[in-house]
Amino acid sequence: MAEIRNRRRGPDFMVRIITFFNIASWLVIILALFIYELTHGSGGSYSSIRLTILDFTIGLIIVKVLLVINFLFCIWGMAINMTRHKRKADRFSLSLILSAAVSLVGFILMMVIF
């Protein structure tokens, strides 16, 4: 009986893009948290935390923009994942869904609190 060769050479281009979206989305969330921590500070009085209100508001705007961009980035990645989902073994990326949820909740909290 003839032996069947496995001609697959690893993940295809779409799977690599989805993996890139996963990694990039979490890096953006970490960057947003880092910027928020730099602008917000911890401890001390109100005036010592916010030496200039301009720096604080610019930092918050940057964090909000990063969270919105990340949410749109995750939606785009999920759309690519849905078009790729053709085989029985294909799975949806839970990381993209969690990253989109974290970005959306973070943006909503930023809008409500600040």
Short mmCIF file of N, CA, C and O in Angstrom, two decimals:
data_model
loop_
_atom_site.label_atom_id
_atom_site.label_comp_id
_atom_site.label_asym_id
_atom_site.label_seq_id
_atom_site.Cartn_x
_atom_site.Cartn_y
_atom_site.Cartn_z
N MET A 1 0.84 -1.17 0.00
CA MET A 1 0.00 0.00 0.00
C MET A 1 0.89 1.25 0.00
O MET A 1 1.90 1.31 0.68
N ALA A 2 0.51 2.24 -0.75
CA ALA A 2 1.30 3.46 -0.90
C ALA A 2 1.21 4.31 0.36
O ALA A 2 0.15 4.42 0.98
N GLU A 3 2.32 4.87 0.71
CA GLU A 3 2.37 5.72 1.89
C GLU A 3 1.89 7.12 1.53
O GLU A 3 2.27 7.68 0.51
N ILE A 4 1.05 7.70 2.37
CA ILE A 4 0.53 9.04 2.14
C ILE A 4 1.49 10.03 2.79
O ILE A 4 1.78 9.95 3.97
N ARG A 5 1.97 10.96 1.97
CA ARG A 5 2.89 11.97 2.47
C ARG A 5 2.13 13.17 3.03
O ARG A 5 1.14 13.60 2.45
N ASN A 6 2.63 13.69 4.10
CA ASN A 6 2.08 14.90 4.68
C ASN A 6 2.82 16.08 4.05
O ASN A 6 4.00 16.28 4.30
N ARG A 7 2.12 16.84 3.20
CA ARG A 7 2.77 17.94 2.48
C ARG A 7 2.64 19.28 3.18
O ARG A 7 3.04 20.30 2.65
N ARG A 8 2.07 19.29 4.34
CA ARG A 8 1.96 20.56 5.08
C ARG A 8 3.33 20.97 5.58
O ARG A 8 4.10 20.17 6.07
N ARG A 9 3.59 22.25 5.50
CA ARG A 9 4.89 22.78 5.92
C ARG A 9 4.76 23.73 7.10
O ARG A 9 5.52 24.67 7.23
N GLY A 10 3.79 23.52 7.91
CA GLY A 10 3.59 24.39 9.07
C GLY A 10 2.38 25.28 8.85
O GLY A 10 1.59 25.10 7.93
N PRO A 11 2.22 26.26 9.72
CA PRO A 11 1.04 27.13 9.62
C PRO A 11 1.07 27.99 8.36
O PRO A 11 2.12 28.42 7.91
N ASP A 12 -0.12 28.21 7.82
CA ASP A 12 -0.20 29.04 6.61
C ASP A 12 -0.15 30.51 6.99
O ASP A 12 -0.05 30.88 8.15
N PHE A 13 -0.25 31.36 5.98
CA PHE A 13 -0.12 32.81 6.16
C PHE A 13 -1.20 33.36 7.10
O PHE A 13 -0.93 34.21 7.94
N MET A 14 -2.43 32.87 6.97
CA MET A 14 -3.54 33.37 7.80
C MET A 14 -3.31 33.04 9.28
O MET A 14 -3.58 33.86 10.15
N VAL A 15 -2.84 31.85 9.55
CA VAL A 15 -2.58 31.46 10.94
C VAL A 15 -1.46 32.31 11.53
O VAL A 15 -1.51 32.72 12.69
N ARG A 16 -0.45 32.60 10.72
CA ARG A 16 0.63 33.47 11.19
C ARG A 16 0.12 34.88 11.48
O ARG A 16 0.55 35.52 12.45
N ILE A 17 -0.78 35.39 10.65
CA ILE A 17 -1.35 36.72 10.88
C ILE A 17 -2.17 36.74 12.17
O ILE A 17 -2.08 37.68 12.96
N ILE A 18 -2.96 35.71 12.39
CA ILE A 18 -3.76 35.63 13.62
C ILE A 18 -2.86 35.58 14.84
O ILE A 18 -3.11 36.24 15.85
N THR A 19 -1.77 34.82 14.76
CA THR A 19 -0.80 34.78 15.85
C THR A 19 -0.17 36.15 16.08
O THR A 19 0.02 36.60 17.22
N PHE A 20 0.14 36.85 14.99
CA PHE A 20 0.68 38.21 15.10
C PHE A 20 -0.32 39.13 15.78
O PHE A 20 0.06 39.94 16.65
N PHE A 21 -1.61 39.04 15.41
CA PHE A 21 -2.63 39.86 16.04
C PHE A 21 -2.72 39.56 17.53
O PHE A 21 -2.90 40.47 18.35
N ASN A 22 -2.62 38.29 17.92
CA ASN A 22 -2.66 37.92 19.34
C ASN A 22 -1.53 38.59 20.11
O ASN A 22 -1.76 39.21 21.15
N ILE A 23 -0.33 38.44 19.60
CA ILE A 23 0.84 39.00 20.30
C ILE A 23 0.78 40.53 20.32
O ILE A 23 1.00 41.15 21.36
N ALA A 24 0.47 41.12 19.19
CA ALA A 24 0.44 42.59 19.10
C ALA A 24 -0.64 43.19 20.00
O ALA A 24 -0.42 44.23 20.63
N SER A 25 -1.79 42.54 20.08
CA SER A 25 -2.87 43.10 20.90
C SER A 25 -2.50 43.11 22.38
O SER A 25 -2.77 44.08 23.09
N TRP A 26 -1.85 42.06 22.86
CA TRP A 26 -1.45 42.04 24.27
C TRP A 26 -0.31 43.01 24.53
O TRP A 26 -0.25 43.61 25.61
N LEU A 27 0.57 43.19 23.56
CA LEU A 27 1.63 44.18 23.73
C LEU A 27 1.06 45.60 23.81
O LEU A 27 1.54 46.43 24.59
N VAL A 28 0.02 45.87 23.02
CA VAL A 28 -0.62 47.20 23.07
C VAL A 28 -1.29 47.41 24.42
O VAL A 28 -1.23 48.51 25.00
N ILE A 29 -1.92 46.37 24.96
CA ILE A 29 -2.56 46.50 26.27
C ILE A 29 -1.51 46.75 27.35
O ILE A 29 -1.70 47.61 28.23
N ILE A 30 -0.40 46.04 27.28
CA ILE A 30 0.68 46.26 28.26
C ILE A 30 1.24 47.68 28.13
O ILE A 30 1.50 48.35 29.13
N LEU A 31 1.41 48.15 26.89
CA LEU A 31 1.88 49.52 26.67
C LEU A 31 0.90 50.54 27.23
O LEU A 31 1.29 51.52 27.86
N ALA A 32 -0.41 50.32 27.02
CA ALA A 32 -1.42 51.24 27.55
C ALA A 32 -1.39 51.26 29.07
O ALA A 32 -1.49 52.34 29.68
N LEU A 33 -1.24 50.11 29.69
CA LEU A 33 -1.16 50.07 31.15
C LEU A 33 0.10 50.77 31.65
O LEU A 33 0.07 51.46 32.67
N PHE A 34 1.21 50.61 30.94
CA PHE A 34 2.45 51.26 31.31
C PHE A 34 2.31 52.78 31.21
O PHE A 34 2.72 53.51 32.12
N ILE A 35 1.73 53.27 30.13
CA ILE A 35 1.54 54.72 29.97
C ILE A 35 0.59 55.26 31.03
O ILE A 35 0.82 56.32 31.62
N TYR A 36 -0.47 54.52 31.31
CA TYR A 36 -1.41 54.95 32.35
C TYR A 36 -0.72 55.03 33.70
O TYR A 36 -0.92 55.98 34.46
N GLU A 37 0.12 54.04 34.00
CA GLU A 37 0.82 54.05 35.28
C GLU A 37 1.81 55.21 35.36
O GLU A 37 1.98 55.81 36.42
N LEU A 38 2.45 55.54 34.24
CA LEU A 38 3.37 56.67 34.24
C LEU A 38 2.65 58.00 34.46
O LEU A 38 3.16 58.87 35.16
N THR A 39 1.50 58.16 33.85
CA THR A 39 0.78 59.42 33.98
C THR A 39 0.00 59.50 35.29
O THR A 39 -0.16 60.59 35.84
N HIS A 40 -0.50 58.39 35.77
CA HIS A 40 -1.34 58.41 36.96
C HIS A 40 -0.52 58.48 38.23
O HIS A 40 -0.84 59.24 39.14
N GLY A 41 0.54 57.69 38.31
CA GLY A 41 1.34 57.70 39.53
C GLY A 41 0.64 56.99 40.66
O GLY A 41 -0.48 56.49 40.52
N SER A 42 1.28 56.93 41.78
CA SER A 42 0.65 56.30 42.94
C SER A 42 1.12 57.01 44.21
O SER A 42 2.26 57.42 44.34
N GLY A 43 0.23 57.12 45.13
CA GLY A 43 0.54 57.74 46.41
C GLY A 43 0.73 59.23 46.30
O GLY A 43 0.69 59.84 45.25
N GLY A 44 0.92 59.86 47.42
CA GLY A 44 1.15 61.30 47.44
C GLY A 44 -0.15 62.08 47.34
O GLY A 44 -1.24 61.54 47.32
N SER A 45 0.00 63.38 47.31
CA SER A 45 -1.17 64.24 47.23
C SER A 45 -1.59 64.43 45.78
O SER A 45 -0.88 64.06 44.85
N TYR A 46 -2.73 65.02 45.63
CA TYR A 46 -3.28 65.25 44.30
C TYR A 46 -2.34 66.11 43.46
O TYR A 46 -2.10 65.83 42.29
N SER A 47 -1.78 67.14 44.04
CA SER A 47 -0.92 68.05 43.29
C SER A 47 0.44 67.43 42.98
O SER A 47 1.05 67.74 41.96
N SER A 48 0.93 66.55 43.84
CA SER A 48 2.22 65.92 43.55
C SER A 48 2.11 64.84 42.48
O SER A 48 3.07 64.58 41.77
N ILE A 49 0.95 64.21 42.40
CA ILE A 49 0.75 63.18 41.37
C ILE A 49 0.67 63.84 40.00
O ILE A 49 1.29 63.41 39.04
N ARG A 50 -0.09 64.90 39.90
CA ARG A 50 -0.31 65.59 38.63
C ARG A 50 0.40 66.94 38.66
O ARG A 50 -0.21 67.96 38.97
N LEU A 51 1.69 66.91 38.35
CA LEU A 51 2.46 68.15 38.38
C LEU A 51 1.90 69.14 37.37
O LEU A 51 1.77 70.31 37.64
N THR A 52 1.58 68.64 36.21
CA THR A 52 0.90 69.47 35.23
C THR A 52 -0.30 68.68 34.72
O THR A 52 -0.21 67.51 34.40
N ILE A 53 -1.42 69.32 34.69
CA ILE A 53 -2.65 68.65 34.24
C ILE A 53 -2.57 68.29 32.76
O ILE A 53 -3.19 67.34 32.31
N LEU A 54 -1.74 69.01 32.02
CA LEU A 54 -1.59 68.74 30.60
C LEU A 54 -0.96 67.36 30.37
O LEU A 54 -1.44 66.59 29.54
N ASP A 55 0.09 67.03 31.10
CA ASP A 55 0.72 65.72 30.97
C ASP A 55 -0.24 64.60 31.32
O ASP A 55 -0.27 63.56 30.68
N PHE A 56 -1.04 64.82 32.35
CA PHE A 56 -2.01 63.82 32.77
C PHE A 56 -3.06 63.58 31.70
O PHE A 56 -3.36 62.45 31.36
N THR A 57 -3.61 64.66 31.14
CA THR A 57 -4.65 64.49 30.14
C THR A 57 -4.10 63.93 28.83
O THR A 57 -4.76 63.14 28.18
N ILE A 58 -2.90 64.32 28.45
CA ILE A 58 -2.29 63.76 27.24
C ILE A 58 -2.06 62.26 27.40
O ILE A 58 -2.32 61.48 26.50
N GLY A 59 -1.59 61.86 28.58
CA GLY A 59 -1.39 60.44 28.85
C GLY A 59 -2.68 59.66 28.78
O GLY A 59 -2.74 58.57 28.21
N LEU A 60 -3.75 60.21 29.33
CA LEU A 60 -5.05 59.54 29.28
C LEU A 60 -5.58 59.46 27.86
O LEU A 60 -6.16 58.44 27.47
N ILE A 61 -5.39 60.50 27.08
CA ILE A 61 -5.83 60.46 25.68
C ILE A 61 -5.07 59.39 24.91
O ILE A 61 -5.66 58.64 24.12
N ILE A 62 -3.76 59.29 25.14
CA ILE A 62 -2.96 58.27 24.46
C ILE A 62 -3.44 56.88 24.85
O ILE A 62 -3.57 55.99 23.99
N VAL A 63 -3.74 56.66 26.13
CA VAL A 63 -4.21 55.36 26.58
C VAL A 63 -5.56 55.03 25.94
O VAL A 63 -5.78 53.90 25.48
N LYS A 64 -6.47 56.00 25.90
CA LYS A 64 -7.78 55.76 25.28
C LYS A 64 -7.64 55.42 23.81
O LYS A 64 -8.30 54.51 23.30
N VAL A 65 -6.78 56.14 23.11
CA VAL A 65 -6.57 55.88 21.68
C VAL A 65 -5.97 54.49 21.48
O VAL A 65 -6.39 53.74 20.58
N LEU A 66 -5.01 54.12 22.31
CA LEU A 66 -4.42 52.79 22.20
C LEU A 66 -5.45 51.68 22.43
O LEU A 66 -5.46 50.66 21.73
N LEU A 67 -6.33 51.88 23.40
CA LEU A 67 -7.35 50.87 23.67
C LEU A 67 -8.36 50.76 22.54
O LEU A 67 -8.78 49.65 22.18
N VAL A 68 -8.74 51.88 21.94
CA VAL A 68 -9.66 51.83 20.80
C VAL A 68 -9.00 51.16 19.60
O VAL A 68 -9.60 50.32 18.93
N ILE A 69 -7.76 51.53 19.32
CA ILE A 69 -7.04 50.92 18.21
C ILE A 69 -6.88 49.42 18.44
O ILE A 69 -7.06 48.61 17.52
N ASN A 70 -6.59 49.03 19.66
CA ASN A 70 -6.45 47.61 19.97
C ASN A 70 -7.77 46.88 19.80
O ASN A 70 -7.80 45.76 19.30
N PHE A 71 -8.87 47.50 20.21
CA PHE A 71 -10.18 46.87 20.03
C PHE A 71 -10.47 46.65 18.54
O PHE A 71 -10.91 45.56 18.14
N LEU A 72 -10.22 47.66 17.72
CA LEU A 72 -10.43 47.52 16.29
C LEU A 72 -9.48 46.48 15.68
O LEU A 72 -9.86 45.71 14.79
N PHE A 73 -8.27 46.45 16.18
CA PHE A 73 -7.27 45.47 15.75
C PHE A 73 -7.75 44.05 16.06
O PHE A 73 -7.63 43.14 15.23
N CYS A 74 -8.34 43.85 17.24
CA CYS A 74 -8.85 42.53 17.63
C CYS A 74 -10.07 42.14 16.79
O CYS A 74 -10.21 40.97 16.41
N ILE A 75 -10.93 43.10 16.50
CA ILE A 75 -12.10 42.81 15.65
C ILE A 75 -11.63 42.38 14.27
O ILE A 75 -12.17 41.42 13.69
N TRP A 76 -10.64 43.06 13.74
CA TRP A 76 -10.09 42.70 12.44
C TRP A 76 -9.48 41.29 12.49
O TRP A 76 -9.68 40.48 11.59
N GLY A 77 -8.75 40.98 13.54
CA GLY A 77 -8.17 39.65 13.70
C GLY A 77 -9.24 38.58 13.82
O GLY A 77 -9.09 37.48 13.26
N MET A 78 -10.33 38.88 14.53
CA MET A 78 -11.42 37.91 14.64
C MET A 78 -12.11 37.70 13.30
O MET A 78 -12.54 36.58 12.98
N ALA A 79 -12.22 38.75 12.50
CA ALA A 79 -12.81 38.60 11.15
C ALA A 79 -11.93 37.71 10.29
O ALA A 79 -12.44 36.84 9.56
N ILE A 80 -10.63 37.90 10.36
CA ILE A 80 -9.71 37.03 9.62
C ILE A 80 -9.82 35.60 10.14
O ILE A 80 -9.82 34.65 9.36
N ASN A 81 -9.95 35.45 11.44
CA ASN A 81 -10.09 34.12 12.03
C ASN A 81 -11.37 33.44 11.56
O ASN A 81 -11.38 32.24 11.33
N MET A 82 -12.44 34.19 11.42
CA MET A 82 -13.70 33.61 10.94
C MET A 82 -13.61 33.17 9.49
O MET A 82 -14.17 32.14 9.12
N THR A 83 -12.92 33.95 8.66
CA THR A 83 -12.78 33.54 7.26
C THR A 83 -11.87 32.33 7.14
O THR A 83 -12.01 31.54 6.21
N ARG A 84 -10.96 32.17 8.07
CA ARG A 84 -10.02 31.05 8.05
C ARG A 84 -10.65 29.78 8.62
O ARG A 84 -10.21 28.68 8.37
N HIS A 85 -11.71 29.89 9.38
CA HIS A 85 -12.33 28.79 10.09
C HIS A 85 -13.12 27.90 9.13
O HIS A 85 -14.33 28.02 8.99
N LYS A 86 -12.41 26.98 8.46
CA LYS A 86 -13.06 26.11 7.48
C LYS A 86 -12.94 24.63 7.83
O LYS A 86 -13.80 23.85 7.48
N ARG A 87 -11.87 24.27 8.49
CA ARG A 87 -11.65 22.87 8.83
C ARG A 87 -12.22 22.57 10.20
O ARG A 87 -12.46 23.45 11.01
N LYS A 88 -12.42 21.29 10.45
CA LYS A 88 -12.94 20.87 11.73
C LYS A 88 -11.95 21.15 12.86
O LYS A 88 -12.32 21.44 13.98
N ALA A 89 -10.67 21.08 12.55
CA ALA A 89 -9.62 21.29 13.56
C ALA A 89 -9.35 22.76 13.83
O ALA A 89 -8.65 23.09 14.79
N ASP A 90 -9.86 23.68 13.02
CA ASP A 90 -9.62 25.11 13.23
C ASP A 90 -10.38 25.59 14.45
O ASP A 90 -11.51 25.20 14.70
N ARG A 91 -9.75 26.47 15.20
CA ARG A 91 -10.34 27.00 16.42
C ARG A 91 -10.35 28.53 16.37
O ARG A 91 -9.51 29.13 15.73
N PHE A 92 -11.31 29.12 17.09
CA PHE A 92 -11.33 30.56 17.24
C PHE A 92 -10.30 30.95 18.28
O PHE A 92 -10.05 30.23 19.23
N SER A 93 -9.72 32.11 18.11
CA SER A 93 -8.68 32.58 19.01
C SER A 93 -9.32 33.20 20.25
O SER A 93 -9.89 34.29 20.20
N LEU A 94 -9.22 32.50 21.35
CA LEU A 94 -9.75 32.99 22.62
C LEU A 94 -8.96 34.21 23.09
O LEU A 94 -9.51 35.12 23.71
N SER A 95 -7.68 34.25 22.75
CA SER A 95 -6.84 35.38 23.14
C SER A 95 -7.33 36.68 22.51
O SER A 95 -7.32 37.73 23.16
N LEU A 96 -7.74 36.64 21.25
CA LEU A 96 -8.27 37.84 20.60
C LEU A 96 -9.57 38.30 21.24
O LEU A 96 -9.81 39.50 21.41
N ILE A 97 -10.41 37.35 21.62
CA ILE A 97 -11.68 37.69 22.25
C ILE A 97 -11.43 38.34 23.62
O ILE A 97 -12.03 39.36 23.95
N LEU A 98 -10.53 37.74 24.40
CA LEU A 98 -10.20 38.31 25.71
C LEU A 98 -9.54 39.68 25.59
O LEU A 98 -9.84 40.60 26.36
N SER A 99 -8.66 39.82 24.62
CA SER A 99 -7.99 41.11 24.42
C SER A 99 -8.99 42.19 24.00
O SER A 99 -8.90 43.32 24.47
N ALA A 100 -9.93 41.84 23.15
CA ALA A 100 -10.96 42.81 22.75
C ALA A 100 -11.83 43.19 23.94
O ALA A 100 -12.16 44.37 24.13
N ALA A 101 -12.16 42.21 24.78
CA ALA A 101 -12.98 42.50 25.96
C ALA A 101 -12.22 43.39 26.95
O ALA A 101 -12.79 44.35 27.49
N VAL A 102 -10.94 43.10 27.16
CA VAL A 102 -10.13 43.93 28.07
C VAL A 102 -10.03 45.35 27.54
O VAL A 102 -10.15 46.32 28.29
N SER A 103 -9.82 45.49 26.23
CA SER A 103 -9.70 46.82 25.64
C SER A 103 -11.01 47.60 25.76
O SER A 103 -11.01 48.78 26.10
N LEU A 104 -12.12 46.93 25.49
CA LEU A 104 -13.42 47.60 25.56
C LEU A 104 -13.75 48.00 26.99
O LEU A 104 -14.17 49.14 27.24
N VAL A 105 -13.56 47.10 27.93
CA VAL A 105 -13.84 47.41 29.33
C VAL A 105 -12.91 48.51 29.83
O VAL A 105 -13.34 49.44 30.53
N GLY A 106 -11.63 48.45 29.46
CA GLY A 106 -10.69 49.48 29.85
C GLY A 106 -11.07 50.84 29.30
O GLY A 106 -11.00 51.85 30.00
N PHE A 107 -11.49 50.88 28.03
CA PHE A 107 -11.89 52.15 27.43
C PHE A 107 -13.14 52.71 28.12
O PHE A 107 -13.21 53.91 28.41
N ILE A 108 -14.10 51.85 28.38
CA ILE A 108 -15.33 52.31 29.05
C ILE A 108 -15.01 52.84 30.45
O ILE A 108 -15.51 53.89 30.86
N LEU A 109 -14.16 52.13 31.19
CA LEU A 109 -13.77 52.60 32.52
C LEU A 109 -13.02 53.93 32.44
O LEU A 109 -13.22 54.81 33.28
N MET A 110 -12.17 54.07 31.44
CA MET A 110 -11.43 55.34 31.27
C MET A 110 -12.40 56.49 30.98
O MET A 110 -12.20 57.61 31.44
N MET A 111 -13.44 56.22 30.21
CA MET A 111 -14.41 57.27 29.89
C MET A 111 -15.27 57.62 31.10
O MET A 111 -15.61 58.77 31.29
N VAL A 112 -15.59 56.63 31.91
CA VAL A 112 -16.46 56.88 33.07
C VAL A 112 -15.69 57.54 34.21
O VAL A 112 -16.16 58.50 34.82
N ILE A 113 -14.48 57.04 34.48
CA ILE A 113 -13.72 57.54 35.62
C ILE A 113 -13.08 58.90 35.33
O ILE A 113 -13.09 59.79 36.17
N PHE A 114 -12.51 59.05 34.15
CA PHE A 114 -11.80 60.29 33.85
C PHE A 114 -12.55 61.07 32.82
O PHE A 114 -12.51 61.11 31.74
#
